[in-house]
PDB file of C-alpha atoms in Angstrom:
ATOM      1  CA  GLY A   1       0.248  -0.358  -0.368  1.00 46.00           C
ATOM      2  CA  ILE A   2       1.078   3.279   0.282  1.00 49.00           C
ATOM      3  CA  ALA A   3       3.212   3.794   3.288  1.00 48.00           C
ATOM      4  CA  SER A   4       5.875   0.811   1.346  1.00 48.00           C
ATOM      5  CA  VAL A   5       6.422   4.318  -0.478  1.00 51.00           C
ATOM      6  CA  PHE A   6       8.479   5.798   2.783  1.00 53.00           C
ATOM      7  CA  SER A   7      10.124   1.747   3.080  1.00 56.00           C
ATOM      8  CA  ARG A   8      13.476   0.893   2.114  1.00 66.00           C
ATOM      9  CA  ASN A   9      11.563  -1.643  -0.222  1.00 69.00           C
ATOM     10  CA  GLN A  10      11.704  -0.324  -4.029  1.00 80.00           C
ATOM     11  CA  ILE A  11       8.363  -0.824  -5.960  1.00 81.00           C
ATOM     12  CA  VAL A  12       7.771  -0.649  -9.134  1.00 89.00           C
ATOM     13  CA  GLU A  13       4.154  -0.860 -10.992  1.00 90.00           C
ATOM     14  CA  ARG A  14       3.319  -1.078 -14.666  1.00 93.00           C
ATOM     15  CA  SER A  15      -0.192  -1.957 -16.119  1.00 94.00           C
ATOM     16  CA  PHE A  16      -1.136  -1.874 -19.850  1.00 95.00           C
ATOM     17  CA  LEU A  17      -4.507  -0.521 -20.788  1.00 93.00           C
ATOM     18  CA  ILE A  18      -6.682  -0.745 -24.639  1.00 92.00           C
ATOM     19  CA  TRP A  19      -9.403   1.883 -24.927  1.00 89.00           C
ATOM     20  CA  GLN A  20     -13.273  -0.407 -25.297  1.00 85.00           C
ATOM     21  CA  ASP A  21     -16.512   1.107 -25.342  1.00 82.00           C
ATOM     22  CA  GLN A  22     -15.534   4.191 -24.764  1.00 83.00           C
ATOM     23  CA  HIS A  23     -13.586   3.033 -21.714  1.00 84.00           C
ATOM     24  CA  PHE A  24     -10.416   2.460 -20.929  1.00 88.00           C
ATOM     25  CA  ARG A  25     -10.245  -1.158 -19.656  1.00 92.00           C
ATOM     26  CA  PRO A  26      -7.005  -2.780 -18.170  1.00 96.00           C
ATOM     27  CA  VAL A  27      -5.110  -5.921 -20.245  1.00 96.00           C
ATOM     28  CA  GLN A  28      -2.342  -7.063 -17.858  1.00 97.00           C
ATOM     29  CA  TYR A  29      -0.984  -5.720 -15.133  1.00 96.00           C
ATOM     30  CA  TRP A  30       2.387  -5.946 -12.488  1.00 95.00           C
ATOM     31  CA  PHE A  31       3.833  -5.565  -9.522  1.00 92.00           C
ATOM     32  CA  ASP A  32       7.044  -6.205  -8.212  1.00 91.00           C
ATOM     33  CA  GLN A  33       8.063  -5.520  -4.512  1.00 88.00           C
ATOM     34  CA  SER A  34      11.989  -6.547  -3.974  1.00 88.00           C
ATOM     35  CA  GLY A  35      14.374  -4.357  -0.624  1.00 83.00           C
ATOM     36  CA  ARG A  36      13.448  -5.784   3.140  1.00 80.00           C
ATOM     37  CA  LYS A  37      10.018  -7.630   1.813  1.00 82.00           C
ATOM     38  CA  ASN A  38       9.798  -9.566  -1.549  1.00 87.00           C
ATOM     39  CA  ARG A  39       6.328  -9.883  -3.114  1.00 88.00           C
ATOM     40  CA  GLN A  40       6.187 -10.044  -7.303  1.00 91.00           C
ATOM     41  CA  ILE A  41       2.238  -9.965  -8.656  1.00 93.00           C
ATOM     42  CA  SER A  42       0.300 -10.138 -12.332  1.00 95.00           C
ATOM     43  CA  VAL A  43      -3.155  -9.707 -13.134  1.00 96.00           C
ATOM     44  CA  LYS A  44      -4.041 -11.060 -16.057  1.00 97.00           C
ATOM     45  CA  PHE A  45      -7.156  -9.107 -17.599  1.00 96.00           C
ATOM     46  CA  ASP A  46      -9.373 -11.296 -20.612  1.00 96.00           C
ATOM     47  CA  TRP A  47     -12.547  -9.229 -21.109  1.00 93.00           C
ATOM     48  CA  GLN A  48     -13.828 -11.559 -23.924  1.00 93.00           C
ATOM     49  CA  THR A  49     -14.161 -14.870 -21.559  1.00 95.00           C
ATOM     50  CA  LYS A  50     -14.766 -12.265 -18.614  1.00 94.00           C
ATOM     51  CA  SER A  51     -11.998 -13.236 -16.273  1.00 95.00           C
ATOM     52  CA  ALA A  52      -9.183 -12.199 -14.749  1.00 96.00           C
ATOM     53  CA  GLU A  53      -6.089 -14.559 -13.415  1.00 97.00           C
ATOM     54  CA  GLN A  54      -3.474 -13.139 -10.931  1.00 96.00           C
ATOM     55  CA  ASN A  55      -0.674 -14.830  -9.786  1.00 96.00           C
ATOM     56  CA  ARG A  56       0.734 -13.493  -6.488  1.00 93.00           C
ATOM     57  CA  ASN A  57       4.597 -15.116  -5.849  1.00 89.00           C
ATOM     58  CA  GLY A  58       3.534 -17.941  -7.722  1.00 92.00           C
ATOM     59  CA  THR A  59       0.307 -18.352  -6.909  1.00 93.00           C
ATOM     60  CA  ILE A  60      -2.438 -18.986  -9.323  1.00 96.00           C
ATOM     61  CA  SER A  61      -6.137 -17.442  -8.273  1.00 95.00           C
ATOM     62  CA  LYS A  62      -9.107 -17.084 -10.672  1.00 96.00           C
ATOM     63  CA  TYR A  63     -12.275 -13.938 -10.533  1.00 96.00           C
ATOM     64  CA  PRO A  64     -15.037 -13.818 -12.573  1.00 95.00           C
ATOM     65  CA  LEU A  65     -14.260 -10.029 -14.280  1.00 92.00           C
ATOM     66  CA  GLU A  66     -17.037  -7.278 -14.300  1.00 82.00           C
ATOM     67  CA  ASN A  67     -17.339  -4.480 -16.757  1.00 78.00           C
ATOM     68  CA  ASP A  68     -15.522  -1.838 -14.245  1.00 82.00           C
ATOM     69  CA  GLY A  69     -13.040  -4.018 -13.469  1.00 93.00           C
ATOM     70  CA  HIS A  70      -9.416  -2.181 -13.743  1.00 96.00           C
ATOM     71  CA  ASP A  71      -6.210  -2.699 -11.021  1.00 95.00           C
ATOM     72  CA  ARG A  72      -4.316  -0.186  -8.778  1.00 91.00           C
ATOM     73  CA  MET A  73      -3.018   1.726 -11.234  1.00 91.00           C
ATOM     74  CA  SER A  74      -6.131   1.174 -13.954  1.00 94.00           C
ATOM     75  CA  TYR A  75      -8.501   2.641 -11.546  1.00 93.00           C
ATOM     76  CA  GLN A  76      -7.015   6.258 -11.365  1.00 91.00           C
ATOM     77  CA  ILE A  77      -7.041   7.098 -15.072  1.00 92.00           C
ATOM     78  CA  ALA A  78     -10.815   6.167 -15.101  1.00 92.00           C
ATOM     79  CA  LEU A  79     -10.757   8.210 -11.974  1.00 93.00           C
ATOM     80  CA  MET A  80      -9.151  11.474 -13.910  1.00 93.00           C
ATOM     81  CA  GLN A  81     -11.293  10.077 -17.375  1.00 91.00           C
ATOM     82  CA  GLU A  82     -14.869  10.910 -15.132  1.00 92.00           C
ATOM     83  CA  LEU A  83     -13.332  14.056 -13.462  1.00 95.00           C
ATOM     84  CA  ARG A  84     -13.267  15.394 -16.881  1.00 92.00           C
ATOM     85  CA  GLN A  85     -16.950  14.047 -17.420  1.00 91.00           C
ATOM     86  CA  ASP A  86     -17.802  16.398 -14.351  1.00 91.00           C
ATOM     87  CA  HIS A  87     -18.557  13.297 -12.735  1.00 89.00           C
ATOM     88  CA  ARG A  88     -18.610  13.867  -8.793  1.00 89.00           C
ATOM     89  CA  GLN A  89     -19.128  10.626  -7.265  1.00 89.00           C
ATOM     90  CA  PHE A  90     -17.345   7.068  -8.562  1.00 89.00           C
ATOM     91  CA  ASN A  91     -17.665   3.453  -8.088  1.00 92.00           C
ATOM     92  CA  TYR A  92     -14.923   1.100  -9.030  1.00 93.00           C
ATOM     93  CA  SER A  93     -14.217  -2.589  -9.036  1.00 94.00           C
ATOM     94  CA  VAL A  94     -10.219  -2.876  -7.922  1.00 94.00           C
ATOM     95  CA  MET A  95      -8.305  -6.573  -7.621  1.00 94.00           C
ATOM     96  CA  GLU A  96      -6.897  -6.741  -4.893  1.00 90.00           C
ATOM     97  CA  ARG A  97      -4.794  -9.489  -2.795  1.00 84.00           C
ATOM     98  CA  ASN A  98      -8.119 -11.907  -2.312  1.00 86.00           C
ATOM     99  CA  GLY A  99      -9.825 -10.666  -5.606  1.00 90.00           C
ATOM    100  CA  PHE A 100     -12.239  -7.902  -6.425  1.00 93.00           C
ATOM    101  CA  LYS A 101     -13.180  -5.393  -4.194  1.00 92.00           C
ATOM    102  CA  GLU A 102     -15.875  -1.852  -4.822  1.00 91.00           C
ATOM    103  CA  TYR A 103     -13.214   1.561  -4.360  1.00 92.00           C
ATOM    104  CA  MET A 104     -15.684   4.359  -3.876  1.00 93.00           C
ATOM    105  CA  PHE A 105     -14.572   8.387  -3.691  1.00 94.00           C
ATOM    106  CA  LYS A 106     -16.655  11.211  -3.888  1.00 94.00           C
ATOM    107  CA  VAL A 107     -15.471  14.859  -3.905  1.00 95.00           C
ATOM    108  CA  LEU A 108     -15.508  17.465  -1.119  1.00 96.00           C
ATOM    109  CA  LEU A 109     -14.551  20.609  -2.876  1.00 96.00           C
ATOM    110  CA  GLU A 110     -12.380  22.324  -4.921  1.00 96.00           C
ATOM    111  CA  GLU A 111      -9.166  23.544  -3.285  1.00 97.00           C
ATOM    112  CA  GLU A 112      -5.505  24.819  -4.497  1.00 97.00           C
ATOM    113  CA  ILE A 113      -2.989  23.830  -3.529  1.00 97.00           C
ATOM    114  CA  ASP A 114       0.597  24.789  -3.523  1.00 95.00           C
ATOM    115  CA  THR A 115       3.234  22.001  -5.515  1.00 94.00           C
ATOM    116  CA  SER A 116       6.594  22.315  -6.854  1.00 92.00           C
ATOM    117  CA  LEU A 117       4.835  23.173 -10.185  1.00 91.00           C
ATOM    118  CA  GLY A 118       3.783  25.509  -8.633  1.00 92.00           C
ATOM    119  CA  LYS A 119      -0.211  26.266  -7.435  1.00 94.00           C
ATOM    120  CA  MET A 120      -2.990  23.854  -8.345  1.00 95.00           C
ATOM    121  CA  ALA A 121      -6.293  24.487  -8.921  1.00 97.00           C
ATOM    122  CA  THR A 122      -7.578  20.502  -7.892  1.00 97.00           C
ATOM    123  CA  LEU A 123     -10.818  18.967  -6.532  1.00 97.00           C
ATOM    124  CA  LYS A 124     -10.120  17.157  -3.372  1.00 97.00           C
ATOM    125  CA  LEU A 125     -11.613  13.863  -3.372  1.00 96.00           C
ATOM    126  CA  GLU A 126     -11.723  11.512  -0.781  1.00 95.00           C
ATOM    127  CA  ARG A 127     -12.247   7.422  -0.540  1.00 93.00           C
ATOM    128  CA  LEU A 128     -14.775   6.648   1.055  1.00 90.00           C
ATOM    129  CA  ARG A 129     -14.212   3.258   3.245  1.00 85.00           C
ATOM    130  CA  LYS A 130     -17.574   0.622   5.010  1.00 76.00           C
ATOM    131  CA  SER A 131     -16.143   0.571   8.462  1.00 63.00           C
ATOM    132  CA  ASN A 132     -18.697   0.089  11.946  1.00 55.00           C
ATOM    133  CA  ASP A 133     -15.808   1.746  13.808  1.00 49.00           C
ATOM    134  CA  ASN A 134     -15.122   5.388  12.508  1.00 52.00           C
ATOM    135  CA  SER A 135     -12.999   6.476  14.746  1.00 46.00           C
ATOM    136  CA  LYS A 136     -10.507   3.827  13.623  1.00 59.00           C
ATOM    137  CA  GLN A 137     -10.675   4.717  10.094  1.00 77.00           C
ATOM    138  CA  ARG A 138      -8.491   4.663   7.614  1.00 86.00           C
ATOM    139  CA  SER A 139      -8.924   7.589   5.047  1.00 90.00           C
ATOM    140  CA  THR A 140      -7.828   9.004   1.870  1.00 93.00           C
ATOM    141  CA  VAL A 141      -7.732  12.047   0.222  1.00 96.00           C
ATOM    142  CA  PHE A 142      -6.561  12.803  -4.025  1.00 96.00           C
ATOM    143  CA  TRP A 143      -5.555  16.344  -4.776  1.00 97.00           C
ATOM    144  CA  CYS A 144      -6.463  15.697  -8.836  1.00 96.00           C
ATOM    145  CA  ALA A 145      -5.148  18.988 -10.453  1.00 95.00           C
ATOM    146  CA  LYS A 146      -7.882  20.364 -13.150  1.00 94.00           C
ATOM    147  CA  LYS A 147      -5.295  21.519 -15.478  1.00 91.00           C
ATOM    148  CA  LEU A 148      -3.596  18.601 -16.272  1.00 92.00           C
ATOM    149  CA  ALA A 149      -6.665  16.416 -16.882  1.00 91.00           C
ATOM    150  CA  PHE A 150      -7.023  15.852 -12.505  1.00 95.00           C
ATOM    151  CA  LEU A 151      -4.009  13.881 -12.609  1.00 93.00           C
ATOM    152  CA  PRO A 152      -3.619  13.656  -8.636  1.00 94.00           C
ATOM    153  CA  VAL A 153      -0.581  15.676  -6.861  1.00 95.00           C
ATOM    154  CA  ARG A 154      -0.929  15.637  -3.544  1.00 96.00           C
ATOM    155  CA  ILE A 155      -2.417  12.008  -1.812  1.00 94.00           C
ATOM    156  CA  GLN A 156      -1.973  11.869   1.916  1.00 95.00           C
ATOM    157  CA  HIS A 157      -2.775   8.756   3.710  1.00 93.00           C
ATOM    158  CA  THR A 158      -3.677   8.159   7.490  1.00 91.00           C
ATOM    159  CA  GLU A 159      -3.433   4.687   8.751  1.00 89.00           C
ATOM    160  CA  LYS A 160      -6.220   3.287  11.118  1.00 87.00           C
ATOM    161  CA  ASN A 161      -3.285   3.759  14.185  1.00 89.00           C
ATOM    162  CA  GLY A 162      -3.375   7.872  13.215  1.00 88.00           C
ATOM    163  CA  SER A 163       0.086   7.789  11.039  1.00 90.00           C
ATOM    164  CA  VAL A 164      -0.027  10.434   8.560  1.00 92.00           C
ATOM    165  CA  PHE A 165       1.522   9.532   4.973  1.00 90.00           C
ATOM    166  CA  ILE A 166       1.667  12.831   2.535  1.00 91.00           C
ATOM    167  CA  MET A 167       3.082  12.372  -1.597  1.00 90.00           C
ATOM    168  CA  ASN A 168       3.218  15.546  -3.217  1.00 92.00           C
ATOM    169  CA  ILE A 169       4.488  15.824  -7.088  1.00 91.00           C
ATOM    170  CA  ASN A 170       7.890  16.633  -7.978  1.00 89.00           C
ATOM    171  CA  LYS A 171       8.223  16.958 -11.096  1.00 86.00           C
ATOM    172  CA  LEU A 172       6.585  16.341 -14.250  1.00 86.00           C
ATOM    173  CA  ASP A 173       7.380  14.975 -17.743  1.00 84.00           C
ATOM    174  CA  GLY A 174       5.354  13.918 -20.829  1.00 79.00           C
ATOM    175  CA  ILE A 175       2.482  15.891 -22.008  1.00 73.00           C
ATOM    176  CA  LEU A 176       0.909  16.811 -19.159  1.00 69.00           C
ATOM    177  CA  ALA A 177       4.276  18.964 -18.341  1.00 70.00           C
ATOM    178  CA  GLU A 178       3.775  20.511 -22.208  1.00 74.00           C
ATOM    179  CA  ARG A 179      -0.012  20.978 -21.171  1.00 68.00           C
ATOM    180  CA  LEU A 180       1.855  22.970 -18.191  1.00 66.00           C
ATOM    181  CA  SER A 181       4.644  24.616 -19.748  1.00 67.00           C
ATOM    182  CA  THR A 182       1.626  26.404 -22.028  1.00 69.00           C
ATOM    183  CA  ALA A 183      -0.093  27.310 -19.267  1.00 64.00           C
ATOM    184  CA  ARG A 184       1.940  29.447 -18.210  1.00 63.00           C
ATOM    185  CA  ASN A 185       3.784  31.123 -20.797  1.00 66.00           C
ATOM    186  CA  LYS A 186      -0.242  31.926 -21.944  1.00 71.00           C
ATOM    187  CA  LYS A 187      -0.026  33.645 -18.042  1.00 66.00           C
ATOM    188  CA  ASN A 188       3.076  35.917 -19.032  1.00 58.00           C
TER     189      ASN A 188
END
C-alpha cells in the first residue's frame, strides 16, 4: 500500500490498458516489490471470457471480471477520465489480494494548493470506506489538478493507528508537462 512508499522497499508497478466501449480497460498489471519484502503480482484481464487471472508469488487464482474491473493503477486513469466528464461520485471494482474490492470516491470541494510545480486548482476527493468504527477508519484523500487533466498531485493517507503519509508531485514529464508549460507561458 501507500505506506510502502516510505520504506526501504523498491516497488515497480505497470498497467497496460486498451480503449474499449468508451472506457480504458486494463489488459495486464504487474507489481514487483524488492528489498526487505519481496512480492511479485501479475494480473491478466480477459475481457472476452470476463475473467481475471492473478499470479501472486506463483499462486494462481481466477476471478470473474465485471465490466468496471480495474487494477490498482488503471482505476486512477478511469477516475481522471470521469472527473473530466464532470462526475462527482465514483465506484470501481479493483483487483486486490483476494479478488475484487469496491473503491468508492466522492468529490469534497475545489481547493487551490501549492506544489513544486506551482499553485494548482484541484478537486479534493476522498476514498470512502465501509467501517463500523469511524474513529479507527483509514482515509485516503486525493487532490487532482484541473489543468493537468485531473492528475493526482497530492495524496494523503491516514492509517488506523493515526500515522499520516503525504505524497506530493515533484516532477512532471510528457504531454501533461507540455500542457502545464504552455499554460504558464500564456500567463506571462
